[in-house]
GROMACS .gro file of C-alpha atoms in nm:
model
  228
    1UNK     CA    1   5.445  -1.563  -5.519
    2UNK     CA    2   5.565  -1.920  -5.423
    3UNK     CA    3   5.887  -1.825  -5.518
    4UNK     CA    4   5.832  -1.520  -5.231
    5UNK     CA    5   5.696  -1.801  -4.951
    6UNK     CA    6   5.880  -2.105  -5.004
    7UNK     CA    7   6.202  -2.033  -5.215
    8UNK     CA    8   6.529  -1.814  -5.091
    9UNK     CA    9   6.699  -1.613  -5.354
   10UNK     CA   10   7.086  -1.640  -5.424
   11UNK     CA   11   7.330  -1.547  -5.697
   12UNK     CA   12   7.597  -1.703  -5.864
   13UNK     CA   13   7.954  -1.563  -5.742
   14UNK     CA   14   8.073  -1.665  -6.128
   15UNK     CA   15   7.797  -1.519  -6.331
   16UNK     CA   16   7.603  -1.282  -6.060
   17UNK     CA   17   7.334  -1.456  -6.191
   18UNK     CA   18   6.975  -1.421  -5.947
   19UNK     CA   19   6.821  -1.776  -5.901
   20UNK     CA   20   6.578  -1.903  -5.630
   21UNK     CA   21   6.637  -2.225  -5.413
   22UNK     CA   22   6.390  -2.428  -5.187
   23UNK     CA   23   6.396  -2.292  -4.835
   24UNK     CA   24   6.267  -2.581  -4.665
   25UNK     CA   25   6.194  -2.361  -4.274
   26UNK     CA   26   5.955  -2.071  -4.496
   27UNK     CA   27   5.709  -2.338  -4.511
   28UNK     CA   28   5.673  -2.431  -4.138
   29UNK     CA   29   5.701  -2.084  -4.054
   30UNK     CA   30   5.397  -2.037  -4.255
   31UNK     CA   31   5.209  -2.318  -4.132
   32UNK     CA   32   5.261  -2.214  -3.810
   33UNK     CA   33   5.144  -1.862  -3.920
   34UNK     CA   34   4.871  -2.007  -4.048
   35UNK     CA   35   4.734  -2.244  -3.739
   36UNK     CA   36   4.802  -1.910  -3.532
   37UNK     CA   37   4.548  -1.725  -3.691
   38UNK     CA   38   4.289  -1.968  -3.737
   39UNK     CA   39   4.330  -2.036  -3.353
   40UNK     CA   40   4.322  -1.638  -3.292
   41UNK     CA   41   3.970  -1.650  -3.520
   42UNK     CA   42   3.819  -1.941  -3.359
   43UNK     CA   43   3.876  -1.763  -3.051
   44UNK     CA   44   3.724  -1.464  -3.104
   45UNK     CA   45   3.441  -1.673  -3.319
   46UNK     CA   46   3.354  -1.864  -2.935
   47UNK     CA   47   3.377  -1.531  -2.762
   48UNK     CA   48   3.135  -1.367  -2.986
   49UNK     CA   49   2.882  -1.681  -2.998
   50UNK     CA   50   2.872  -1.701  -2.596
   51UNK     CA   51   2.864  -1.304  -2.589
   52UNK     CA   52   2.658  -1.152  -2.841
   53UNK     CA   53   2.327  -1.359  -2.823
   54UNK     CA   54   2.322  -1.271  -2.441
   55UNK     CA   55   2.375  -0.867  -2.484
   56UNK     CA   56   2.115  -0.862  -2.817
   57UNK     CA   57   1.857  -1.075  -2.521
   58UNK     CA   58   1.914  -0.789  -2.301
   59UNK     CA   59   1.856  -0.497  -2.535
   60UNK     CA   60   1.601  -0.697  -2.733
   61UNK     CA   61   1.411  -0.796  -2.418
   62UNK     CA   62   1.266  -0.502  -2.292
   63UNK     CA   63   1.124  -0.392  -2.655
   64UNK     CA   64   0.946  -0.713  -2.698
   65UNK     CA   65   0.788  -0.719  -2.341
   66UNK     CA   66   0.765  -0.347  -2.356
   67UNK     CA   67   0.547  -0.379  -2.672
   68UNK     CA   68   0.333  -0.617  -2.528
   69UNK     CA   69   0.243  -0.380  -2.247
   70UNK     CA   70   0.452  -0.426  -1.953
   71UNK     CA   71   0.459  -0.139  -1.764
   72UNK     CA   72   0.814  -0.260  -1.573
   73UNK     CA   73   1.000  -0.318  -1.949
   74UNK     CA   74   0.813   0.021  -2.064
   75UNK     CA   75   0.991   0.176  -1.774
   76UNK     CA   76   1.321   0.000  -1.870
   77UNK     CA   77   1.349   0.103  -2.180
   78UNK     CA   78   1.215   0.423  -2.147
   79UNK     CA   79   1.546   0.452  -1.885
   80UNK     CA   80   1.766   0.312  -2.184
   81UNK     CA   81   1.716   0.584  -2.374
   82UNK     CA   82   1.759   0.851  -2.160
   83UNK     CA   83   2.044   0.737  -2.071
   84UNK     CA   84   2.148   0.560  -2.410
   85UNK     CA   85   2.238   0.235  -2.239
   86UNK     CA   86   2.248  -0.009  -2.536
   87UNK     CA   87   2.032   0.173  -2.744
   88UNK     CA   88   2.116   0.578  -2.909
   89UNK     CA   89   2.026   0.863  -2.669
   90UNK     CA   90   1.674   0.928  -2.757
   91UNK     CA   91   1.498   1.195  -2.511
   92UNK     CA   92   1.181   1.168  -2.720
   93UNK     CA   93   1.155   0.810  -2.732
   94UNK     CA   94   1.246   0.806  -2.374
   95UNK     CA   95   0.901   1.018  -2.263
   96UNK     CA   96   0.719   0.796  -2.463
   97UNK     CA   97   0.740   0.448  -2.295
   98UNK     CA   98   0.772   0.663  -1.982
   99UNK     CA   99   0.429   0.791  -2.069
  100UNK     CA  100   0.292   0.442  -2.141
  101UNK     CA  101   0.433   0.308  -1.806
  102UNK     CA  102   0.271   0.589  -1.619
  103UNK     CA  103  -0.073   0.574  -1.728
  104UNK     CA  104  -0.050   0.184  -1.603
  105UNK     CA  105   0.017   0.315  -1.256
  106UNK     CA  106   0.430   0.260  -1.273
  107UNK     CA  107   0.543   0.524  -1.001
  108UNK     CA  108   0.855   0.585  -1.137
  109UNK     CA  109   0.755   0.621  -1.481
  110UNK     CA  110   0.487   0.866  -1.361
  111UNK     CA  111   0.810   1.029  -1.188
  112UNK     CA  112   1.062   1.044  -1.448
  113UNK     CA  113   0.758   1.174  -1.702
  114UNK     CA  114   0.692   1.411  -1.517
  115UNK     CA  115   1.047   1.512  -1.460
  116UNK     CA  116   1.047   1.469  -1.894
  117UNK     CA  117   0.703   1.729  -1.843
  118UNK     CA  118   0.902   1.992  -1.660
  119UNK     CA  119   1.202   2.050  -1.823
  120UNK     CA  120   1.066   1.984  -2.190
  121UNK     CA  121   1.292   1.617  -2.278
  122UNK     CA  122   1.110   1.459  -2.554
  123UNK     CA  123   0.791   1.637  -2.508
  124UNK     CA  124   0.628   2.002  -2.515
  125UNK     CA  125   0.729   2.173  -2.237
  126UNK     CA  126   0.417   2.178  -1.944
  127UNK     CA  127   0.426   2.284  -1.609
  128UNK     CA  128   0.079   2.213  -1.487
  129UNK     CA  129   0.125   1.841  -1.631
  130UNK     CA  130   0.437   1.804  -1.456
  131UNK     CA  131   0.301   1.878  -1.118
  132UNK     CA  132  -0.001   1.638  -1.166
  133UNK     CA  133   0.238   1.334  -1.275
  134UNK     CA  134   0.495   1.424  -0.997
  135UNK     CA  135   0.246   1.457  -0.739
  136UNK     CA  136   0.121   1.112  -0.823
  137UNK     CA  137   0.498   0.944  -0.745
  138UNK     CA  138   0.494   1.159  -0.428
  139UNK     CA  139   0.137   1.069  -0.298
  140UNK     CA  140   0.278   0.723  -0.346
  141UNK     CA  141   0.597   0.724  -0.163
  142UNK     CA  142   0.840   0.829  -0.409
  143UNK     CA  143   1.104   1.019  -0.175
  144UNK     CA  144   1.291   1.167  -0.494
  145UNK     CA  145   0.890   1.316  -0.603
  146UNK     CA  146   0.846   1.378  -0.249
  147UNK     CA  147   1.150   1.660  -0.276
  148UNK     CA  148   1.073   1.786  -0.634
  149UNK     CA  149   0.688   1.844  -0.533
  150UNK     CA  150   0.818   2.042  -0.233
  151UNK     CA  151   1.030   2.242  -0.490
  152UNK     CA  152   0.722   2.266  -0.731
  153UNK     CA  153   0.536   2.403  -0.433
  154UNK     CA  154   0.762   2.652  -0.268
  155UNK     CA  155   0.833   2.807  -0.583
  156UNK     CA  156   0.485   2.825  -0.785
  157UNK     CA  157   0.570   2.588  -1.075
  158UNK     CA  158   0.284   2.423  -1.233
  159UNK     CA  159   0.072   2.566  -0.914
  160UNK     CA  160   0.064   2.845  -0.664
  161UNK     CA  161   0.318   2.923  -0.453
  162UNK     CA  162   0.216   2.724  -0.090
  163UNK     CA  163   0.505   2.735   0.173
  164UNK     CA  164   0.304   2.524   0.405
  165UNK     CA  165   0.260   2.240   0.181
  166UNK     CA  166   0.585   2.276   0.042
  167UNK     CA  167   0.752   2.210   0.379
  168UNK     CA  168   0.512   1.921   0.410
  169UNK     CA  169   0.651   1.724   0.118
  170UNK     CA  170   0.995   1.824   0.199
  171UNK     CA  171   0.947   1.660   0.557
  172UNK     CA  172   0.828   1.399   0.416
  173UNK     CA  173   1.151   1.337   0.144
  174UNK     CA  174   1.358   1.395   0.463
  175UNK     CA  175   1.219   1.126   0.651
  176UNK     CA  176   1.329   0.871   0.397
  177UNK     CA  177   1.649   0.975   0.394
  178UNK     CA  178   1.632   1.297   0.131
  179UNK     CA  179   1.925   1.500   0.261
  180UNK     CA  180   1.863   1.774   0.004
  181UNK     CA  181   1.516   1.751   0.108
  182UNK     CA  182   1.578   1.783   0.488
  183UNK     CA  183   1.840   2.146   0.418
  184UNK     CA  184   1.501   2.278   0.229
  185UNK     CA  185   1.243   2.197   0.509
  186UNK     CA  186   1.482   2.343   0.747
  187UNK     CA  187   1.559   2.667   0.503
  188UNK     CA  188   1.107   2.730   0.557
  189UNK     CA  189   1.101   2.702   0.945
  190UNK     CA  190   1.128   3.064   0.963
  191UNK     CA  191   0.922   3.123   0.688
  192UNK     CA  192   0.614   2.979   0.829
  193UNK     CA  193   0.343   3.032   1.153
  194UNK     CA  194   0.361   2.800   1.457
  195UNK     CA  195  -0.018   2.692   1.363
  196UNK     CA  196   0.121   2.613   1.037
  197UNK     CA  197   0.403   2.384   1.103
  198UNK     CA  198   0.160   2.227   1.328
  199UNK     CA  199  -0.092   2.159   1.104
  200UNK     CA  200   0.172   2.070   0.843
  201UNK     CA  201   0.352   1.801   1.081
  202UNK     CA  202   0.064   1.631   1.188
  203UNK     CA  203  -0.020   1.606   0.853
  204UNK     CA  204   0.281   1.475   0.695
  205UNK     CA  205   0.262   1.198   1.012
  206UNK     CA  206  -0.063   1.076   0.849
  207UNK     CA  207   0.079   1.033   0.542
  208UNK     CA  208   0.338   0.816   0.628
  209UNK     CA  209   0.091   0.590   0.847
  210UNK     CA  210  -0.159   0.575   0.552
  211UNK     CA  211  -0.082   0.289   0.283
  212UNK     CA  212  -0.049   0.456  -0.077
  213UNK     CA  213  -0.321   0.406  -0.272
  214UNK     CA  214  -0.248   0.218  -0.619
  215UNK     CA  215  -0.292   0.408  -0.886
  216UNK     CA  216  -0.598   0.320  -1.151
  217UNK     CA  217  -0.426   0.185  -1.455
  218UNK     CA  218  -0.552   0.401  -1.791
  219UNK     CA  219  -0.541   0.330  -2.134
  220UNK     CA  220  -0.232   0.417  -2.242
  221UNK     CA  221  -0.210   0.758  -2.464
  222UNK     CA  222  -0.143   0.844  -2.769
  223UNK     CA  223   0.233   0.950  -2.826
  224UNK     CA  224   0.340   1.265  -2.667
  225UNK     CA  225   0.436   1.561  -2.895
  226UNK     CA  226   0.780   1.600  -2.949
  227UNK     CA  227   0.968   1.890  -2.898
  228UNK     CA  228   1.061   2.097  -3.139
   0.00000   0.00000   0.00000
């Protein structure tokens, strides 16, 4: 081996006999090889020490405050897993701090569980429970449960079919800005009696003067049921 790093092999033009002589540039070539790659690892070593203790924070965060009960981190997290932003895609574990958060009043937990109700993500499939949890984000402001409880409405999921109050909550979505919202309002015009759009305007005109109502926090519940 040191004959390999430091030594350069020659022969004898007499004999042809193989010997080894002292090469005196392999060594600073492999000093310099050497303070390279410790300057490469120390690098990397900084870059990981100013990096890594700020991204495990962020992911770390929201479990700790989460645990402890804050609706806003429950939320968070519950988001992070859905979408498996730091954490692994995990639909089930997902419904459950969106559960937690919504039982403390967090509108769009109750939202996005409910949205977890209806379509069955990380939880046994239920209609009428969807409707109740959407219908609390809407009654709240939320323009995004504002359009999905029209949608629950006009076509009978989780309740009866009601036209009229379906184009109520889609006027409502519209006014802040719900363009999907606005096509489906316009889409029940025809469908609906001059008394009822009247009733129905008026209506969704005293919703948006009213303040929303907080919701009662609850104790949270016990884990949802996953789906199978």
């Amino acid at each position: 081996m040191r004959h390999i790093l430091l030594d350069t092999p020659l022969r004898c033009r007499d004999c042809r006999h193989h010997f080894w002589t002292f090469n005196p540039v392999k060594p600073t070539l492999l000093l310099l090889a050497v303070a390279a790659l410790v300057g490469i690892t120390a690098w990397f070593a900084l870059e990981l020490s100013d990096i890594t203790p700020s991204r495990r924070a962020e992911v770390s965060l929201p479990h700790t405050q989460a645990a402890a009960g804050d609706a806003n981190a429950q939320l968070k997290l519950g988001l992070r897993y859905a979408e498996g932003n730091g954490v692994i895609q995990n639909d089930k574990e997902a419904t459950k701090w969106f559960a937690l958060a919504a039982n403390q009043g967090q509108t769009d937990a109750q939202y996005h569980y409910g949205l977890a109700l209806l379509h069955g993500r990380g939880v046994v499939q239920d209609y009428r429970a969807a409707f109740r949890w959407i219908e609390k984000a809407a009654r709240r402001g939320y323009p995004k449960a504002q359009y999905d409880l029209g949608e629950l409405y006009r076509y009978g999921t989780g309740t009866a079919v009601d036209k009229p109050r379906a184009y109520l909550w889609f006027n409502l979505a519209a006014a802040q800005g719900v363009e999907a919202a606005a096509k489906a309002r316009d889409s029940l015009v025809w469908q609906l009696d001059p008394e009822q759009l009247t009733a129905m305007q008026e209506e969704a005109q005293r919703m948006s003067l009213a303040p929303s109502t907080p919701t009662t926090p609850s104790p949270p519940p016990t884990t949802p049921t996953s789906k199978q």
